[in-house]
Amino acid sequence: MLAAEQLGIFPRGVAHAHSYRQLCEFFQHSTETVSRYFNLVLRAIVSFAEEFINLPQGEVECHPFVRSNAIFYPYFKNAIGAIDDTHIPVVVSNNLQNRYRNRKGFTSQNVMVAVSFDRQFVYIASALEVLDLSSFEYG
């Protein structure tokens, strides 16, 4: 199998939430072959995590920017970063477009990230389907 095809299996399976059977049909390979190369690419991507994702080590000190700013310190003295989410535009097959259509009308993937005050990614999560927490009532 060509390297380009191996690399194509993983994002199609993850970004489009395809089952192994759907991937087998699309790439015309057995489930054993698709599984082997999906996991091979997954392990390669995970091996990059240490280089590109910096997790806090042990007790986290207050960032110097926050510590030296009297306005921010009372509110952010225990914060290790900021969490935000965004929608990244995606192209999906016609039968999946409704699952990925956002409130603005285009298809997207919801991605949540946590960023340190030094602008380093410390956590990344993507949801296959968006869950709108504002619709829940707490009480």
mmCIF file of N, CA and C in Angstrom:
data_model
loop_
_atom_site.group_PDB
_atom_site.id
_atom_site.type_symbol
_atom_site.label_atom_id
_atom_site.label_comp_id
_atom_site.label_asym_id
_atom_site.label_seq_id
_atom_site.Cartn_x
_atom_site.Cartn_y
_atom_site.Cartn_z
ATOM 1 N N MET A 1 0.846 -1.174 0.000
ATOM 2 C CA MET A 1 0.000 0.000 0.000
ATOM 3 C C MET A 1 0.894 1.241 0.000
ATOM 4 N N LEU A 2 0.554 2.213 -0.807
ATOM 5 C CA LEU A 2 1.331 3.444 -0.892
ATOM 6 C C LEU A 2 1.199 4.265 0.392
ATOM 7 N N ALA A 3 2.241 5.037 0.704
ATOM 8 C CA ALA A 3 2.228 5.858 1.917
ATOM 9 C C ALA A 3 1.074 6.857 1.903
ATOM 10 N N ALA A 4 0.772 7.427 0.749
ATOM 11 C CA ALA A 4 -0.330 8.394 0.652
ATOM 12 C C ALA A 4 -1.658 7.741 1.013
ATOM 13 N N GLU A 5 -1.834 6.495 0.624
ATOM 14 C CA GLU A 5 -3.067 5.781 0.946
ATOM 15 C C GLU A 5 -3.121 5.455 2.445
ATOM 16 N N GLN A 6 -1.975 5.079 3.013
ATOM 17 C CA GLN A 6 -1.910 4.822 4.448
ATOM 18 C C GLN A 6 -2.295 6.080 5.228
ATOM 19 N N LEU A 7 -1.749 7.210 4.804
ATOM 20 C CA LEU A 7 -2.056 8.475 5.465
ATOM 21 C C LEU A 7 -3.503 8.895 5.249
ATOM 22 N N GLY A 8 -4.103 8.497 4.156
ATOM 23 C CA GLY A 8 -5.485 8.860 3.861
ATOM 24 C C GLY A 8 -6.496 8.133 4.720
ATOM 25 N N ILE A 9 -6.171 6.930 5.154
ATOM 26 C CA ILE A 9 -7.101 6.128 5.954
ATOM 27 C C ILE A 9 -7.398 6.799 7.292
ATOM 28 N N PHE A 10 -6.369 7.252 7.977
ATOM 29 C CA PHE A 10 -6.555 7.794 9.325
ATOM 30 C C PHE A 10 -7.441 9.039 9.365
ATOM 31 N N PRO A 11 -7.125 10.102 8.628
ATOM 32 C CA PRO A 11 -7.991 11.290 8.735
ATOM 33 C C PRO A 11 -9.413 11.047 8.246
ATOM 34 N N ARG A 12 -9.571 10.189 7.255
ATOM 35 C CA ARG A 12 -10.928 9.897 6.781
ATOM 36 C C ARG A 12 -11.714 9.172 7.871
ATOM 37 N N GLY A 13 -11.055 8.276 8.572
ATOM 38 C CA GLY A 13 -11.721 7.556 9.648
ATOM 39 C C GLY A 13 -12.034 8.434 10.844
ATOM 40 N N VAL A 14 -11.126 9.334 11.188
ATOM 41 C CA VAL A 14 -11.308 10.181 12.366
ATOM 42 C C VAL A 14 -12.204 11.380 12.069
ATOM 43 N N ALA A 15 -11.891 12.119 11.044
ATOM 44 C CA ALA A 15 -12.621 13.359 10.759
ATOM 45 C C ALA A 15 -14.042 13.106 10.289
ATOM 46 N N HIS A 16 -14.265 11.998 9.621
ATOM 47 C CA HIS A 16 -15.587 11.735 9.064
ATOM 48 C C HIS A 16 -16.337 10.646 9.818
ATOM 49 N N ALA A 17 -15.739 10.148 10.896
ATOM 50 C CA ALA A 17 -16.368 9.132 11.750
ATOM 51 C C ALA A 17 -16.806 7.900 10.966
ATOM 52 N N HIS A 18 -15.984 7.476 10.008
ATOM 53 C CA HIS A 18 -16.304 6.278 9.235
ATOM 54 C C HIS A 18 -15.948 5.030 10.038
ATOM 55 N N SER A 19 -16.728 3.982 9.874
ATOM 56 C CA SER A 19 -16.416 2.693 10.482
ATOM 57 C C SER A 19 -15.318 2.023 9.656
ATOM 58 N N TYR A 20 -14.724 0.965 10.215
ATOM 59 C CA TYR A 20 -13.720 0.219 9.450
ATOM 60 C C TYR A 20 -14.319 -0.335 8.160
ATOM 61 N N ARG A 21 -15.552 -0.787 8.225
ATOM 62 C CA ARG A 21 -16.191 -1.327 7.012
ATOM 63 C C ARG A 21 -16.309 -0.256 5.931
ATOM 64 N N GLN A 22 -16.678 0.953 6.318
ATOM 65 C CA GLN A 22 -16.764 2.039 5.341
ATOM 66 C C GLN A 22 -15.385 2.368 4.771
ATOM 67 N N LEU A 23 -14.362 2.364 5.624
ATOM 68 C CA LEU A 23 -13.003 2.617 5.147
ATOM 69 C C LEU A 23 -12.539 1.506 4.209
ATOM 70 N N CYS A 24 -12.881 0.260 4.544
ATOM 71 C CA CYS A 24 -12.520 -0.876 3.682
ATOM 72 C C CYS A 24 -13.153 -0.726 2.306
ATOM 73 N N GLU A 25 -14.404 -0.342 2.282
ATOM 74 C CA GLU A 25 -15.100 -0.161 1.008
ATOM 75 C C GLU A 25 -14.476 0.979 0.208
ATOM 76 N N PHE A 26 -14.206 2.083 0.867
ATOM 77 C CA PHE A 26 -13.660 3.252 0.177
ATOM 78 C C PHE A 26 -12.265 2.971 -0.386
ATOM 79 N N PHE A 27 -11.386 2.355 0.430
ATOM 80 C CA PHE A 27 -10.003 2.120 0.011
ATOM 81 C C PHE A 27 -9.796 0.758 -0.653
ATOM 82 N N GLN A 28 -10.842 -0.079 -0.653
ATOM 83 C CA GLN A 28 -10.785 -1.397 -1.288
ATOM 84 C C GLN A 28 -9.680 -2.282 -0.702
ATOM 85 N N HIS A 29 -9.668 -2.363 0.646
ATOM 86 C CA HIS A 29 -8.735 -3.229 1.359
ATOM 87 C C HIS A 29 -9.499 -3.968 2.453
ATOM 88 N N SER A 30 -8.892 -5.030 2.972
ATOM 89 C CA SER A 30 -9.523 -5.826 4.027
ATOM 90 C C SER A 30 -9.535 -5.059 5.348
ATOM 91 N N THR A 31 -10.374 -5.524 6.287
ATOM 92 C CA THR A 31 -10.422 -4.877 7.600
ATOM 93 C C THR A 31 -9.082 -5.013 8.322
ATOM 94 N N GLU A 32 -8.398 -6.130 8.118
ATOM 95 C CA GLU A 32 -7.089 -6.328 8.743
ATOM 96 C C GLU A 32 -6.090 -5.288 8.232
ATOM 97 N N THR A 33 -6.082 -5.042 6.932
ATOM 98 C CA THR A 33 -5.156 -4.072 6.340
ATOM 99 C C THR A 33 -5.491 -2.658 6.794
ATOM 100 N N VAL A 34 -6.768 -2.303 6.751
ATOM 101 C CA VAL A 34 -7.186 -0.961 7.171
ATOM 102 C C VAL A 34 -6.860 -0.752 8.646
ATOM 103 N N SER A 35 -7.144 -1.738 9.482
ATOM 104 C CA SER A 35 -6.854 -1.636 10.907
ATOM 105 C C SER A 35 -5.360 -1.464 11.152
ATOM 106 N N ARG A 36 -4.539 -2.250 10.463
ATOM 107 C CA ARG A 36 -3.088 -2.181 10.640
ATOM 108 C C ARG A 36 -2.565 -0.786 10.322
ATOM 109 N N TYR A 37 -2.970 -0.219 9.176
ATOM 110 C CA TYR A 37 -2.438 1.083 8.773
ATOM 111 C C TYR A 37 -3.073 2.236 9.542
ATOM 112 N N PHE A 38 -4.325 2.103 9.950
ATOM 113 C CA PHE A 38 -4.951 3.115 10.801
ATOM 114 C C PHE A 38 -4.155 3.234 12.099
ATOM 115 N N ASN A 39 -3.868 2.084 12.729
ATOM 116 C CA ASN A 39 -3.128 2.087 13.993
ATOM 117 C C ASN A 39 -1.680 2.511 13.819
ATOM 118 N N LEU A 40 -1.068 2.183 12.693
ATOM 119 C CA LEU A 40 0.301 2.609 12.415
ATOM 120 C C LEU A 40 0.381 4.133 12.357
ATOM 121 N N VAL A 41 -0.547 4.757 11.639
ATOM 122 C CA VAL A 41 -0.562 6.220 11.530
ATOM 123 C C VAL A 41 -0.918 6.846 12.878
ATOM 124 N N LEU A 42 -1.869 6.246 13.599
ATOM 125 C CA LEU A 42 -2.233 6.755 14.926
ATOM 126 C C LEU A 42 -1.022 6.760 15.854
ATOM 127 N N ARG A 43 -0.265 5.667 15.884
ATOM 128 C CA ARG A 43 0.934 5.605 16.733
ATOM 129 C C ARG A 43 1.960 6.655 16.315
ATOM 130 N N ALA A 44 2.092 6.901 15.024
ATOM 131 C CA ALA A 44 3.027 7.924 14.548
ATOM 132 C C ALA A 44 2.600 9.310 15.023
ATOM 133 N N ILE A 45 1.305 9.595 14.948
ATOM 134 C CA ILE A 45 0.802 10.901 15.393
ATOM 135 C C ILE A 45 0.979 11.065 16.900
ATOM 136 N N VAL A 46 0.683 10.016 17.658
ATOM 137 C CA VAL A 46 0.850 10.074 19.113
ATOM 138 C C VAL A 46 2.317 10.303 19.473
ATOM 139 N N SER A 47 3.234 9.767 18.681
ATOM 140 C CA SER A 47 4.658 9.958 18.973
ATOM 141 C C SER A 47 5.075 11.421 18.847
ATOM 142 N N PHE A 48 4.319 12.225 18.109
ATOM 143 C CA PHE A 48 4.620 13.654 17.982
ATOM 144 C C PHE A 48 4.116 14.459 19.173
ATOM 145 N N ALA A 49 3.246 13.878 19.981
ATOM 146 C CA ALA A 49 2.588 14.619 21.061
ATOM 147 C C ALA A 49 3.591 15.245 22.022
ATOM 148 N N GLU A 50 4.622 14.504 22.404
ATOM 149 C CA GLU A 50 5.595 15.041 23.353
ATOM 150 C C GLU A 50 6.305 16.268 22.806
ATOM 151 N N GLU A 51 6.492 16.318 21.497
ATOM 152 C CA GLU A 51 7.197 17.440 20.885
ATOM 153 C C GLU A 51 6.311 18.676 20.756
ATOM 154 N N PHE A 52 5.011 18.479 20.523
ATOM 155 C CA PHE A 52 4.143 19.606 20.209
ATOM 156 C C PHE A 52 3.141 19.970 21.298
ATOM 157 N N ILE A 53 2.915 19.093 22.268
ATOM 158 C CA ILE A 53 1.980 19.384 23.360
ATOM 159 C C ILE A 53 2.763 19.370 24.661
ATOM 160 N N ASN A 54 2.779 20.497 25.352
ATOM 161 C CA ASN A 54 3.515 20.633 26.607
ATOM 162 C C ASN A 54 2.544 20.634 27.775
ATOM 163 N N LEU A 55 2.544 19.552 28.527
ATOM 164 C CA LEU A 55 1.669 19.443 29.690
ATOM 165 C C LEU A 55 2.348 20.041 30.912
ATOM 166 N N PRO A 56 1.580 20.634 31.827
ATOM 167 C CA PRO A 56 2.179 21.174 33.051
ATOM 168 C C PRO A 56 2.841 20.059 33.855
ATOM 169 N N GLN A 57 3.990 20.343 34.429
ATOM 170 C CA GLN A 57 4.732 19.361 35.209
ATOM 171 C C GLN A 57 4.615 19.701 36.692
ATOM 172 N N GLY A 58 4.070 18.791 37.485
ATOM 173 C CA GLY A 58 3.975 18.984 38.927
ATOM 174 C C GLY A 58 3.142 20.197 39.301
ATOM 175 N N GLU A 59 3.569 20.882 40.354
ATOM 176 C CA GLU A 59 2.874 22.085 40.833
ATOM 177 C C GLU A 59 3.134 23.235 39.861
ATOM 178 N N VAL A 60 2.071 23.843 39.388
ATOM 179 C CA VAL A 60 2.190 24.914 38.401
ATOM 180 C C VAL A 60 2.199 26.258 39.114
ATOM 181 N N GLU A 61 3.241 27.049 38.840
ATOM 182 C CA GLU A 61 3.331 28.382 39.427
ATOM 183 C C GLU A 61 2.509 29.365 38.611
ATOM 184 N N CYS A 62 2.143 30.439 39.263
ATOM 185 C CA CYS A 62 1.413 31.506 38.582
ATOM 186 C C CYS A 62 2.325 32.129 37.523
ATOM 187 N N HIS A 63 1.799 32.339 36.343
ATOM 188 C CA HIS A 63 2.580 32.916 35.249
ATOM 189 C C HIS A 63 3.029 34.335 35.619
ATOM 190 N N PRO A 64 4.277 34.713 35.281
ATOM 191 C CA PRO A 64 4.787 36.051 35.629
ATOM 192 C C PRO A 64 3.896 37.200 35.139
ATOM 193 N N PHE A 65 3.294 37.052 33.984
ATOM 194 C CA PHE A 65 2.411 38.110 33.469
ATOM 195 C C PHE A 65 1.235 38.334 34.411
ATOM 196 N N VAL A 66 0.644 37.254 34.891
ATOM 197 C CA VAL A 66 -0.501 37.355 35.798
ATOM 198 C C VAL A 66 -0.043 37.854 37.165
ATOM 199 N N ARG A 67 1.057 37.312 37.667
ATOM 200 C CA ARG A 67 1.565 37.675 38.991
ATOM 201 C C ARG A 67 1.913 39.163 39.070
ATOM 202 N N SER A 68 2.421 39.741 37.989
ATOM 203 C CA SER A 68 2.839 41.145 38.008
ATOM 204 C C SER A 68 1.721 42.122 37.658
ATOM 205 N N ASN A 69 0.526 41.629 37.393
ATOM 206 C CA ASN A 69 -0.572 42.501 36.999
ATOM 207 C C ASN A 69 -1.652 42.474 38.082
ATOM 208 N N ALA A 70 -1.803 43.592 38.787
ATOM 209 C CA ALA A 70 -2.743 43.669 39.910
ATOM 210 C C ALA A 70 -4.190 43.462 39.480
ATOM 211 N N ILE A 71 -4.508 43.777 38.253
ATOM 212 C CA ILE A 71 -5.880 43.603 37.769
ATOM 213 C C ILE A 71 -6.188 42.125 37.537
ATOM 214 N N PHE A 72 -5.255 41.392 36.925
ATOM 215 C CA PHE A 72 -5.496 39.996 36.578
ATOM 216 C C PHE A 72 -5.263 39.029 37.741
ATOM 217 N N TYR A 73 -4.302 39.350 38.621
ATOM 218 C CA TYR A 73 -3.874 38.396 39.636
ATOM 219 C C TYR A 73 -5.011 37.831 40.491
ATOM 220 N N PRO A 74 -5.904 38.648 41.046
ATOM 221 C CA PRO A 74 -6.948 38.069 41.908
ATOM 222 C C PRO A 74 -7.834 37.040 41.197
ATOM 223 N N TYR A 75 -8.003 37.206 39.913
ATOM 224 C CA TYR A 75 -8.915 36.335 39.170
ATOM 225 C C TYR A 75 -8.223 35.151 38.497
ATOM 226 N N PHE A 76 -6.957 35.303 38.131
ATOM 227 C CA PHE A 76 -6.264 34.276 37.349
ATOM 228 C C PHE A 76 -5.056 33.674 38.062
ATOM 229 N N LYS A 77 -4.909 33.898 39.375
ATOM 230 C CA LYS A 77 -3.723 33.407 40.077
ATOM 231 C C LYS A 77 -3.602 31.884 40.049
ATOM 232 N N ASN A 78 -4.708 31.166 39.937
ATOM 233 C CA ASN A 78 -4.665 29.699 39.899
ATOM 234 C C ASN A 78 -4.862 29.128 38.496
ATOM 235 N N ALA A 79 -4.934 29.984 37.510
ATOM 236 C CA ALA A 79 -5.157 29.526 36.132
ATOM 237 C C ALA A 79 -3.838 29.080 35.504
ATOM 238 N N ILE A 80 -3.895 27.991 34.743
ATOM 239 C CA ILE A 80 -2.701 27.537 34.029
ATOM 240 C C ILE A 80 -2.787 27.867 32.546
ATOM 241 N N GLY A 81 -3.913 28.437 32.119
ATOM 242 C CA GLY A 81 -4.068 28.796 30.711
ATOM 243 C C GLY A 81 -5.493 29.186 30.409
ATOM 244 N N ALA A 82 -5.817 29.196 29.137
ATOM 245 C CA ALA A 82 -7.157 29.560 28.688
ATOM 246 C C ALA A 82 -7.731 28.426 27.855
ATOM 247 N N ILE A 83 -9.033 28.218 27.978
ATOM 248 C CA ILE A 83 -9.713 27.191 27.195
ATOM 249 C C ILE A 83 -10.677 27.879 26.246
ATOM 250 N N ASP A 84 -10.650 27.470 25.011
ATOM 251 C CA ASP A 84 -11.577 28.014 24.026
ATOM 252 C C ASP A 84 -11.875 26.918 23.020
ATOM 253 N N ASP A 85 -12.975 27.084 22.319
ATOM 254 C CA ASP A 85 -13.265 26.133 21.255
ATOM 255 C C ASP A 85 -13.578 26.900 19.988
ATOM 256 N N THR A 86 -13.416 26.222 18.891
ATOM 257 C CA THR A 86 -13.659 26.834 17.593
ATOM 258 C C THR A 86 -14.189 25.778 16.645
ATOM 259 N N HIS A 87 -14.787 26.228 15.592
ATOM 260 C CA HIS A 87 -15.270 25.328 14.553
ATOM 261 C C HIS A 87 -14.340 25.442 13.358
ATOM 262 N N ILE A 88 -13.767 24.317 12.951
ATOM 263 C CA ILE A 88 -12.885 24.276 11.793
ATOM 264 C C ILE A 88 -13.688 23.723 10.627
ATOM 265 N N PRO A 89 -13.760 24.450 9.508
ATOM 266 C CA PRO A 89 -14.534 23.958 8.355
ATOM 267 C C PRO A 89 -14.028 22.596 7.883
ATOM 268 N N VAL A 90 -14.954 21.687 7.555
ATOM 269 C CA VAL A 90 -14.618 20.356 7.053
ATOM 270 C C VAL A 90 -15.496 20.026 5.857
ATOM 271 N N VAL A 91 -15.022 19.093 5.059
ATOM 272 C CA VAL A 91 -15.801 18.573 3.941
ATOM 273 C C VAL A 91 -16.170 17.139 4.291
ATOM 274 N N VAL A 92 -17.456 16.841 4.305
ATOM 275 C CA VAL A 92 -17.930 15.498 4.627
ATOM 276 C C VAL A 92 -18.864 15.023 3.525
ATOM 277 N N SER A 93 -19.085 13.713 3.480
ATOM 278 C CA SER A 93 -19.980 13.160 2.464
ATOM 279 C C SER A 93 -21.405 13.662 2.697
ATOM 280 N N ASN A 94 -22.210 13.627 1.666
ATOM 281 C CA ASN A 94 -23.572 14.173 1.719
ATOM 282 C C ASN A 94 -24.409 13.577 2.844
ATOM 283 N N ASN A 95 -24.263 12.272 3.087
ATOM 284 C CA ASN A 95 -25.102 11.643 4.114
ATOM 285 C C ASN A 95 -24.709 12.037 5.541
ATOM 286 N N LEU A 96 -23.561 12.668 5.736
ATOM 287 C CA LEU A 96 -23.129 13.087 7.071
ATOM 288 C C LEU A 96 -23.205 14.595 7.287
ATOM 289 N N GLN A 97 -23.574 15.347 6.265
ATOM 290 C CA GLN A 97 -23.521 16.801 6.379
ATOM 291 C C GLN A 97 -24.407 17.363 7.482
ATOM 292 N N ASN A 98 -25.571 16.780 7.710
ATOM 293 C CA ASN A 98 -26.446 17.301 8.764
ATOM 294 C C ASN A 98 -25.818 17.165 10.148
ATOM 295 N N ARG A 99 -25.042 16.108 10.378
ATOM 296 C CA ARG A 99 -24.378 15.911 11.672
ATOM 297 C C ARG A 99 -23.318 16.971 11.926
ATOM 298 N N TYR A 100 -22.718 17.502 10.858
ATOM 299 C CA TYR A 100 -21.612 18.436 10.995
ATOM 300 C C TYR A 100 -21.998 19.881 10.693
ATOM 301 N N ARG A 101 -23.253 20.123 10.348
ATOM 302 C CA ARG A 101 -23.674 21.481 10.013
ATOM 303 C C ARG A 101 -23.808 22.297 11.298
ATOM 304 N N ASN A 102 -23.185 23.466 11.324
ATOM 305 C CA ASN A 102 -23.248 24.308 12.517
ATOM 306 C C ASN A 102 -24.359 25.343 12.391
ATOM 307 N N ARG A 103 -24.509 26.171 13.404
ATOM 308 C CA ARG A 103 -25.618 27.133 13.407
ATOM 309 C C ARG A 103 -25.474 28.208 12.340
ATOM 310 N N LYS A 104 -24.270 28.363 11.769
ATOM 311 C CA LYS A 104 -24.073 29.347 10.706
ATOM 312 C C LYS A 104 -24.310 28.754 9.322
ATOM 313 N N GLY A 105 -24.586 27.445 9.271
ATOM 314 C CA GLY A 105 -24.984 26.828 8.017
ATOM 315 C C GLY A 105 -23.917 26.074 7.257
ATOM 316 N N PHE A 106 -22.648 26.099 7.714
ATOM 317 C CA PHE A 106 -21.622 25.332 7.009
ATOM 318 C C PHE A 106 -21.173 24.149 7.864
ATOM 319 N N THR A 107 -20.533 23.168 7.220
ATOM 320 C CA THR A 107 -20.079 21.986 7.947
ATOM 321 C C THR A 107 -18.753 22.295 8.627
ATOM 322 N N SER A 108 -18.640 21.852 9.884
ATOM 323 C CA SER A 108 -17.428 22.132 10.645
ATOM 324 C C SER A 108 -17.213 21.070 11.710
ATOM 325 N N GLN A 109 -16.003 21.035 12.237
ATOM 326 C CA GLN A 109 -15.608 20.142 13.325
ATOM 327 C C GLN A 109 -15.340 21.017 14.544
ATOM 328 N N ASN A 110 -15.958 20.704 15.666
ATOM 329 C CA ASN A 110 -15.751 21.471 16.886
ATOM 330 C C ASN A 110 -14.466 20.992 17.555
ATOM 331 N N VAL A 111 -13.542 21.910 17.840
ATOM 332 C CA VAL A 111 -12.269 21.579 18.464
ATOM 333 C C VAL A 111 -12.086 22.473 19.684
ATOM 334 N N MET A 112 -11.777 21.859 20.834
ATOM 335 C CA MET A 112 -11.510 22.612 22.052
ATOM 336 C C MET A 112 -10.028 22.510 22.369
ATOM 337 N N VAL A 113 -9.425 23.631 22.730
ATOM 338 C CA VAL A 113 -8.006 23.638 23.069
ATOM 339 C C VAL A 113 -7.792 24.412 24.362
ATOM 340 N N ALA A 114 -6.764 24.022 25.084
ATOM 341 C CA ALA A 114 -6.297 24.780 26.241
ATOM 342 C C ALA A 114 -4.910 25.291 25.889
ATOM 343 N N VAL A 115 -4.703 26.575 26.123
ATOM 344 C CA VAL A 115 -3.443 27.217 25.757
ATOM 345 C C VAL A 115 -2.852 27.864 27.002
ATOM 346 N N SER A 116 -1.539 27.672 27.207
ATOM 347 C CA SER A 116 -0.873 28.305 28.344
ATOM 348 C C SER A 116 -0.688 29.793 28.053
ATOM 349 N N PHE A 117 -0.270 30.536 29.078
ATOM 350 C CA PHE A 117 -0.021 31.960 28.880
ATOM 351 C C PHE A 117 1.168 32.203 27.958
ATOM 352 N N ASP A 118 1.973 31.171 27.738
ATOM 353 C CA ASP A 118 3.095 31.266 26.799
ATOM 354 C C ASP A 118 2.687 30.855 25.392
ATOM 355 N N ARG A 119 1.391 30.719 25.170
ATOM 356 C CA ARG A 119 0.812 30.360 23.874
ATOM 357 C C ARG A 119 1.247 28.973 23.399
ATOM 358 N N GLN A 120 1.337 28.049 24.315
ATOM 359 C CA GLN A 120 1.636 26.665 23.978
ATOM 360 C C GLN A 120 0.381 25.837 24.214
ATOM 361 N N PHE A 121 0.089 24.920 23.277
ATOM 362 C CA PHE A 121 -1.061 24.041 23.437
ATOM 363 C C PHE A 121 -0.773 23.044 24.551
ATOM 364 N N VAL A 122 -1.666 22.970 25.529
ATOM 365 C CA VAL A 122 -1.500 22.007 26.612
ATOM 366 C C VAL A 122 -2.576 20.934 26.578
ATOM 367 N N TYR A 123 -3.641 21.139 25.795
ATOM 368 C CA TYR A 123 -4.699 20.138 25.662
ATOM 369 C C TYR A 123 -5.456 20.400 24.374
ATOM 370 N N ILE A 124 -5.776 19.328 23.649
ATOM 371 C CA ILE A 124 -6.543 19.440 22.410
ATOM 372 C C ILE A 124 -7.581 18.329 22.405
ATOM 373 N N ALA A 125 -8.818 18.671 22.106
ATOM 374 C CA ALA A 125 -9.877 17.665 21.999
ATOM 375 C C ALA A 125 -10.788 18.042 20.845
ATOM 376 N N SER A 126 -11.160 17.041 20.072
ATOM 377 C CA SER A 126 -12.124 17.295 18.999
ATOM 378 C C SER A 126 -13.317 16.380 19.210
ATOM 379 N N ALA A 127 -14.490 16.902 18.944
ATOM 380 C CA ALA A 127 -15.728 16.140 19.115
ATOM 381 C C ALA A 127 -16.251 15.726 17.754
ATOM 382 N N LEU A 128 -16.640 14.463 17.633
ATOM 383 C CA LEU A 128 -17.203 14.016 16.364
ATOM 384 C C LEU A 128 -18.556 14.658 16.124
ATOM 385 N N GLU A 129 -19.284 14.870 17.187
ATOM 386 C CA GLU A 129 -20.548 15.588 17.079
ATOM 387 C C GLU A 129 -20.555 16.662 18.150
ATOM 388 N N VAL A 130 -21.054 17.808 17.813
ATOM 389 C CA VAL A 130 -21.047 18.939 18.733
ATOM 390 C C VAL A 130 -22.148 18.763 19.771
ATOM 391 N N LEU A 131 -21.796 18.956 21.025
ATOM 392 C CA LEU A 131 -22.756 18.895 22.118
ATOM 393 C C LEU A 131 -22.908 20.309 22.660
ATOM 394 N N ASP A 132 -24.101 20.863 22.567
ATOM 395 C CA ASP A 132 -24.355 22.227 23.011
ATOM 396 C C ASP A 132 -24.728 22.201 24.485
ATOM 397 N N LEU A 133 -23.764 22.507 25.355
ATOM 398 C CA LEU A 133 -23.999 22.448 26.796
ATOM 399 C C LEU A 133 -24.924 23.552 27.274
ATOM 400 N N SER A 134 -25.098 24.603 26.483
ATOM 401 C CA SER A 134 -25.977 25.691 26.902
ATOM 402 C C SER A 134 -27.439 25.258 26.921
ATOM 403 N N SER A 135 -27.753 24.109 26.317
ATOM 404 C CA SER A 135 -29.137 23.647 26.286
ATOM 405 C C SER A 135 -29.528 22.890 27.559
ATOM 406 N N PHE A 136 -28.550 22.568 28.414
ATOM 407 C CA PHE A 136 -28.847 21.845 29.646
ATOM 408 C C PHE A 136 -29.227 22.814 30.756
ATOM 409 N N GLU A 137 -30.091 22.346 31.646
ATOM 410 C CA GLU A 137 -30.447 23.129 32.820
ATOM 411 C C GLU A 137 -29.788 22.485 34.026
ATOM 412 N N TYR A 138 -29.158 23.296 34.847
ATOM 413 C CA TYR A 138 -28.505 22.794 36.048
ATOM 414 C C TYR A 138 -29.390 23.095 37.238
ATOM 415 N N GLY A 139 -29.433 22.182 38.158
ATOM 416 C CA GLY A 139 -30.220 22.517 39.319
ATOM 417 C C GLY A 139 -30.512 21.354 40.118
#
